[in-house]
Amino acid sequence: MPYRRLPKTDQARLVALKKAVETENPSFGDEPISFTLLQQAKTLLPQFENNVVQYNFVFGQRVEGNKKMKELTKKARMYVSHFVQVLLMAVERGELKKSKLPLYGFDENQTLLPRLISEQELYEVGKKVIEGEQKRISEGGTPINFPTVQKVKVFFEPFCDSLITKKTSSLSTIRDQQRVADMRDKIDELVLKIWDELESYYSGLPPYEKMKACQRCGVVYYYRKGEKKLTATELVKDQKLF
């Protein structure tokens, strides 16, 4: 006999609930699901569906945002890196005093480029570098060129805006994902009760007819490997499906 398989995905859970609710349609004929379970399905279906749709929407936005973020990060990292290289070379040549490096968040003996691997590292270094250059210029210092701090800001500021959006989107995704997760156990429990009730309701039918009637109401069956399939004309002893 084929075995039942409860929904494993959110889409499958939605399909199971929708099939159950459809049994209330007058054109369906008999009403194999009790009023209590049917009302629970009608209440949970829109709630769960809305949560799933919202999560998928936010997740989709996050995926698209990550693609954009990748390009913005690449540009910002390149310009911040180039600016710091020019800054350190100016110190090495004696064109800029070592005592000015702390303005940029560096030690006076800084000779190597700082880590810019993570987005957070890039943000922290870039912010300090831009603020340090602006402060040094305001004190009468000669601006660093190729690139200038203004050119760095052109690519760094969009990166910062996107980083904030990414963090906000991440929190929204986690929140919406949790809302869906919190409902799954309740949905699974309800679907199990509904399917048990369906099989009990149609227990008087021959196995094949029973299986088809339950499938019509949303129950999902799978055959084991090598298992003989039921047919409408085959005479088999009725037994409980599980």
GROMACS .gro file of C-alpha atoms in nm:
model
  242
    1MET     CA    1   0.000   0.000   0.000
    2PRO     CA    2   0.123   0.353  -0.070
    3TYR     CA    3   0.222   0.564   0.228
    4ARG     CA    4   0.127   0.917   0.322
    5ARG     CA    5   0.381   1.194   0.322
    6LEU     CA    6   0.300   1.510   0.514
    7PRO     CA    7   0.403   1.843   0.357
    8LYS     CA    8   0.773   1.921   0.378
    9THR     CA    9   0.769   2.268   0.224
   10ASP     CA   10   0.564   2.580   0.294
   11GLN     CA   11   0.414   2.565  -0.056
   12ALA     CA   12   0.303   2.206   0.006
   13ARG     CA   13   0.147   2.311   0.338
   14LEU     CA   14  -0.050   2.583   0.160
   15VAL     CA   15  -0.171   2.338  -0.103
   16ALA     CA   16  -0.285   2.093   0.168
   17LEU     CA   17  -0.482   2.362   0.350
   18LYS     CA   18  -0.637   2.495   0.028
   19LYS     CA   19  -0.746   2.145  -0.074
   20ALA     CA   20  -0.904   2.097   0.268
   21VAL     CA   21  -1.092   2.428   0.249
   22GLU     CA   22  -1.217   2.339  -0.101
   23THR     CA   23  -1.409   2.041   0.040
   24GLU     CA   24  -1.664   2.291   0.175
   25ASN     CA   25  -1.758   2.386  -0.182
   26PRO     CA   26  -2.114   2.266  -0.259
   27SER     CA   27  -1.994   2.126  -0.592
   28PHE     CA   28  -1.761   1.896  -0.402
   29GLY     CA   29  -2.052   1.685  -0.278
   30ASP     CA   30  -2.007   1.525   0.064
   31GLU     CA   31  -1.825   1.695   0.352
   32PRO     CA   32  -1.554   1.457   0.473
   33ILE     CA   33  -1.388   1.708   0.705
   34SER     CA   34  -1.549   1.808   1.033
   35PHE     CA   35  -1.667   2.165   1.088
   36THR     CA   36  -1.411   2.224   1.364
   37LEU     CA   37  -1.109   2.124   1.156
   38LEU     CA   38  -1.244   2.302   0.852
   39GLN     CA   39  -1.279   2.628   1.046
   40GLN     CA   40  -0.926   2.594   1.177
   41ALA     CA   41  -0.801   2.548   0.820
   42LYS     CA   42  -0.997   2.850   0.699
   43THR     CA   43  -0.850   3.061   0.981
   44LEU     CA   44  -0.487   2.950   0.947
   45LEU     CA   45  -0.471   2.945   0.566
   46PRO     CA   46  -0.478   3.326   0.505
   47GLN     CA   47  -0.249   3.391   0.799
   48PHE     CA   48   0.011   3.140   0.685
   49GLU     CA   49  -0.018   3.241   0.321
   50ASN     CA   50   0.033   3.608   0.402
   51ASN     CA   51   0.339   3.527   0.613
   52VAL     CA   52   0.488   3.310   0.339
   53VAL     CA   53   0.425   3.574   0.071
   54GLN     CA   54   0.577   3.846   0.288
   55TYR     CA   55   0.884   3.637   0.365
   56ASN     CA   56   0.937   3.545  -0.001
   57PHE     CA   57   0.903   3.910  -0.100
   58VAL     CA   58   1.152   4.034   0.159
   59PHE     CA   59   1.391   3.750   0.081
   60GLY     CA   60   1.372   3.832  -0.291
   61GLN     CA   61   1.450   4.196  -0.219
   62ARG     CA   62   1.744   4.090  -0.006
   63VAL     CA   63   1.885   3.874  -0.286
   64GLU     CA   64   1.860   4.162  -0.533
   65GLY     CA   65   2.006   4.400  -0.277
   66ASN     CA   66   2.301   4.169  -0.220
   67LYS     CA   67   2.382   4.174  -0.592
   68LYS     CA   68   2.385   4.553  -0.590
   69MET     CA   69   2.579   4.558  -0.264
   70LYS     CA   70   2.852   4.340  -0.412
   71GLU     CA   71   2.923   4.589  -0.689
   72LEU     CA   72   2.909   4.892  -0.457
   73THR     CA   73   3.145   4.721  -0.213
   74LYS     CA   74   3.392   4.641  -0.490
   75LYS     CA   75   3.404   5.006  -0.602
   76ALA     CA   76   3.425   5.148  -0.250
   77ARG     CA   77   3.701   4.906  -0.151
   78MET     CA   78   3.905   4.997  -0.458
   79TYR     CA   79   3.886   5.373  -0.396
   80VAL     CA   80   3.947   5.353  -0.022
   81SER     CA   81   4.240   5.120  -0.084
   82HIS     CA   82   4.390   5.348  -0.348
   83PHE     CA   83   4.350   5.653  -0.126
   84VAL     CA   84   4.524   5.484   0.166
   85GLN     CA   85   4.807   5.368  -0.061
   86VAL     CA   86   4.863   5.725  -0.180
   87LEU     CA   87   4.844   5.848   0.181
   88LEU     CA   88   5.107   5.601   0.303
   89MET     CA   89   5.334   5.671   0.006
   90ALA     CA   90   5.312   6.044   0.083
   91VAL     CA   91   5.430   5.968   0.437
   92GLU     CA   92   5.708   5.744   0.306
   93ARG     CA   93   5.830   6.019   0.074
   94GLY     CA   94   5.823   6.271   0.355
   95GLU     CA   95   5.550   6.478   0.194
   96LEU     CA   96   5.319   6.413   0.489
   97LYS     CA   97   5.422   6.394   0.853
   98LYS     CA   98   5.371   6.067   1.039
   99SER     CA   99   5.201   6.264   1.313
  100LYS     CA  100   4.905   6.315   1.077
  101LEU     CA  101   4.829   5.945   1.043
  102PRO     CA  102   4.629   5.923   1.368
  103LEU     CA  103   4.380   6.162   1.206
  104TYR     CA  104   4.298   5.876   0.970
  105GLY     CA  105   4.274   5.619   1.247
  106PHE     CA  106   4.624   5.479   1.186
  107ASP     CA  107   4.929   5.441   1.406
  108GLU     CA  108   5.217   5.680   1.327
  109ASN     CA  109   5.425   5.380   1.217
  110GLN     CA  110   5.158   5.244   0.981
  111THR     CA  111   5.317   5.118   0.658
  112LEU     CA  112   5.080   4.845   0.541
  113LEU     CA  113   4.730   4.870   0.405
  114PRO     CA  114   4.462   4.795   0.666
  115ARG     CA  115   4.229   4.497   0.628
  116LEU     CA  116   3.939   4.580   0.398
  117ILE     CA  117   3.805   4.228   0.352
  118SER     CA  118   3.471   4.250   0.531
  119GLU     CA  119   3.205   4.513   0.472
  120GLN     CA  120   3.238   4.626   0.833
  121GLU     CA  121   3.615   4.667   0.803
  122LEU     CA  122   3.570   4.867   0.484
  123TYR     CA  123   3.309   5.086   0.650
  124GLU     CA  124   3.519   5.159   0.957
  125VAL     CA  125   3.841   5.232   0.767
  126GLY     CA  126   3.669   5.434   0.496
  127LYS     CA  127   3.480   5.648   0.746
  128LYS     CA  128   3.795   5.731   0.946
  129VAL     CA  129   3.999   5.800   0.634
  130ILE     CA  130   3.744   6.042   0.491
  131GLU     CA  131   3.697   6.222   0.822
  132GLY     CA  132   4.075   6.242   0.873
  133GLU     CA  133   4.140   6.388   0.529
  134GLN     CA  134   3.864   6.645   0.570
  135LYS     CA  135   3.998   6.749   0.909
  136ARG     CA  136   4.356   6.778   0.782
  137ILE     CA  137   4.242   6.991   0.488
  138SER     CA  138   4.038   7.214   0.721
  139GLU     CA  139   4.358   7.273   0.917
  140GLY     CA  140   4.533   7.399   0.605
  141GLY     CA  141   4.675   7.074   0.467
  142THR     CA  142   4.715   7.008   0.096
  143PRO     CA  143   4.452   6.764  -0.038
  144ILE     CA  144   4.564   6.420  -0.147
  145ASN     CA  145   4.501   6.355  -0.516
  146PHE     CA  146   4.447   6.051  -0.734
  147PRO     CA  147   4.200   5.991  -0.585
  148THR     CA  148   4.078   6.294  -0.392
  149VAL     CA  149   3.865   6.243  -0.082
  150GLN     CA  150   3.568   6.379  -0.279
  151LYS     CA  151   3.615   6.106  -0.537
  152VAL     CA  152   3.635   5.844  -0.263
  153LYS     CA  153   3.308   5.973  -0.113
  154VAL     CA  154   3.134   5.936  -0.450
  155PHE     CA  155   3.171   5.559  -0.419
  156PHE     CA  156   3.188   5.520  -0.043
  157GLU     CA  157   2.862   5.693   0.048
  158PRO     CA  158   2.640   5.471  -0.175
  159PHE     CA  159   2.816   5.173  -0.018
  160CYS     CA  160   2.727   5.303   0.331
  161ASP     CA  161   2.363   5.359   0.234
  162SER     CA  162   2.343   5.010   0.088
  163LEU     CA  163   2.505   4.863   0.399
  164ILE     CA  164   2.237   5.019   0.620
  165THR     CA  165   1.965   4.890   0.387
  166LYS     CA  166   2.121   4.544   0.393
  167LYS     CA  167   2.123   4.531   0.773
  168THR     CA  168   1.762   4.648   0.789
  169SER     CA  169   1.660   4.396   0.523
  170SER     CA  170   1.841   4.121   0.710
  171LEU     CA  171   1.647   4.195   1.028
  172SER     CA  172   1.319   4.201   0.833
  173THR     CA  173   1.401   3.871   0.666
  174ILE     CA  174   1.483   3.706   0.998
  175ARG     CA  175   1.163   3.840   1.153
  176ASP     CA  176   0.941   3.727   0.866
  177GLN     CA  177   1.116   3.392   0.847
  178GLN     CA  178   1.050   3.337   1.215
  179ARG     CA  179   0.681   3.417   1.172
  180VAL     CA  180   0.655   3.144   0.909
  181ALA     CA  181   0.856   2.899   1.121
  182ASP     CA  182   0.638   2.964   1.426
  183MET     CA  183   0.329   2.849   1.232
  184ARG     CA  184   0.471   2.534   1.074
  185ASP     CA  185   0.416   2.300   1.369
  186LYS     CA  186   0.057   2.418   1.405
  187ILE     CA  187  -0.005   2.372   1.032
  188ASP     CA  188   0.153   2.025   1.030
  189GLU     CA  189  -0.055   1.917   1.328
  190LEU     CA  190  -0.375   2.040   1.161
  191VAL     CA  191  -0.295   1.872   0.829
  192LEU     CA  192  -0.226   1.544   1.010
  193LYS     CA  193  -0.564   1.561   1.187
  194ILE     CA  194  -0.741   1.645   0.861
  195TRP     CA  195  -0.577   1.359   0.673
  196ASP     CA  196  -0.652   1.114   0.954
  197GLU     CA  197  -1.014   1.224   0.945
  198LEU     CA  198  -1.030   1.188   0.568
  199GLU     CA  199  -0.895   0.834   0.574
  200SER     CA  200  -1.139   0.744   0.850
  201TYR     CA  201  -1.429   0.895   0.656
  202TYR     CA  202  -1.347   0.697   0.342
  203SER     CA  203  -1.241   0.379   0.525
  204GLY     CA  204  -1.541   0.187   0.388
  205LEU     CA  205  -1.423   0.218   0.028
  206PRO     CA  206  -1.195  -0.028  -0.152
  207PRO     CA  207  -0.828   0.076  -0.122
  208TYR     CA  208  -0.798   0.230  -0.470
  209GLU     CA  209  -1.120   0.429  -0.441
  210LYS     CA  210  -1.025   0.533  -0.088
  211MET     CA  211  -0.687   0.657  -0.206
  212LYS     CA  212  -0.838   0.856  -0.495
  213ALA     CA  213  -1.104   1.011  -0.268
  214CYS     CA  214  -0.841   1.118  -0.013
  215GLN     CA  215  -0.613   1.253  -0.287
  216ARG     CA  216  -0.902   1.462  -0.412
  217CYS     CA  217  -0.909   1.626  -0.067
  218GLY     CA  218  -0.535   1.688  -0.064
  219VAL     CA  219  -0.379   1.376   0.090
  220VAL     CA  220  -0.046   1.293  -0.075
  221TYR     CA  221   0.057   0.931  -0.125
  222TYR     CA  222   0.382   0.779  -0.247
  223TYR     CA  223   0.462   0.427  -0.356
  224ARG     CA  224   0.768   0.259  -0.214
  225LYS     CA  225   1.029   0.138  -0.458
  226GLY     CA  226   0.907  -0.175  -0.629
  227GLU     CA  227   0.564  -0.153  -0.466
  228LYS     CA  228   0.274  -0.267  -0.681
  229LYS     CA  229   0.038   0.018  -0.768
  230LEU     CA  230  -0.331   0.001  -0.686
  231THR     CA  231  -0.573  -0.007  -0.976
  232ALA     CA  232  -0.944   0.049  -1.005
  233THR     CA  233  -1.011  -0.305  -1.121
  234GLU     CA  234  -0.776  -0.490  -0.888
  235LEU     CA  235  -0.940  -0.670  -0.597
  236VAL     CA  236  -0.735  -0.605  -0.287
  237LYS     CA  237  -0.822  -0.639   0.075
  238ASP     CA  238  -0.912  -0.306   0.234
  239GLN     CA  239  -0.672  -0.189   0.499
  240LYS     CA  240  -0.580   0.138   0.670
  241LEU     CA  241  -0.338   0.357   0.477
  242PHE     CA  242  -0.054   0.509   0.678
   0.00000   0.00000   0.00000
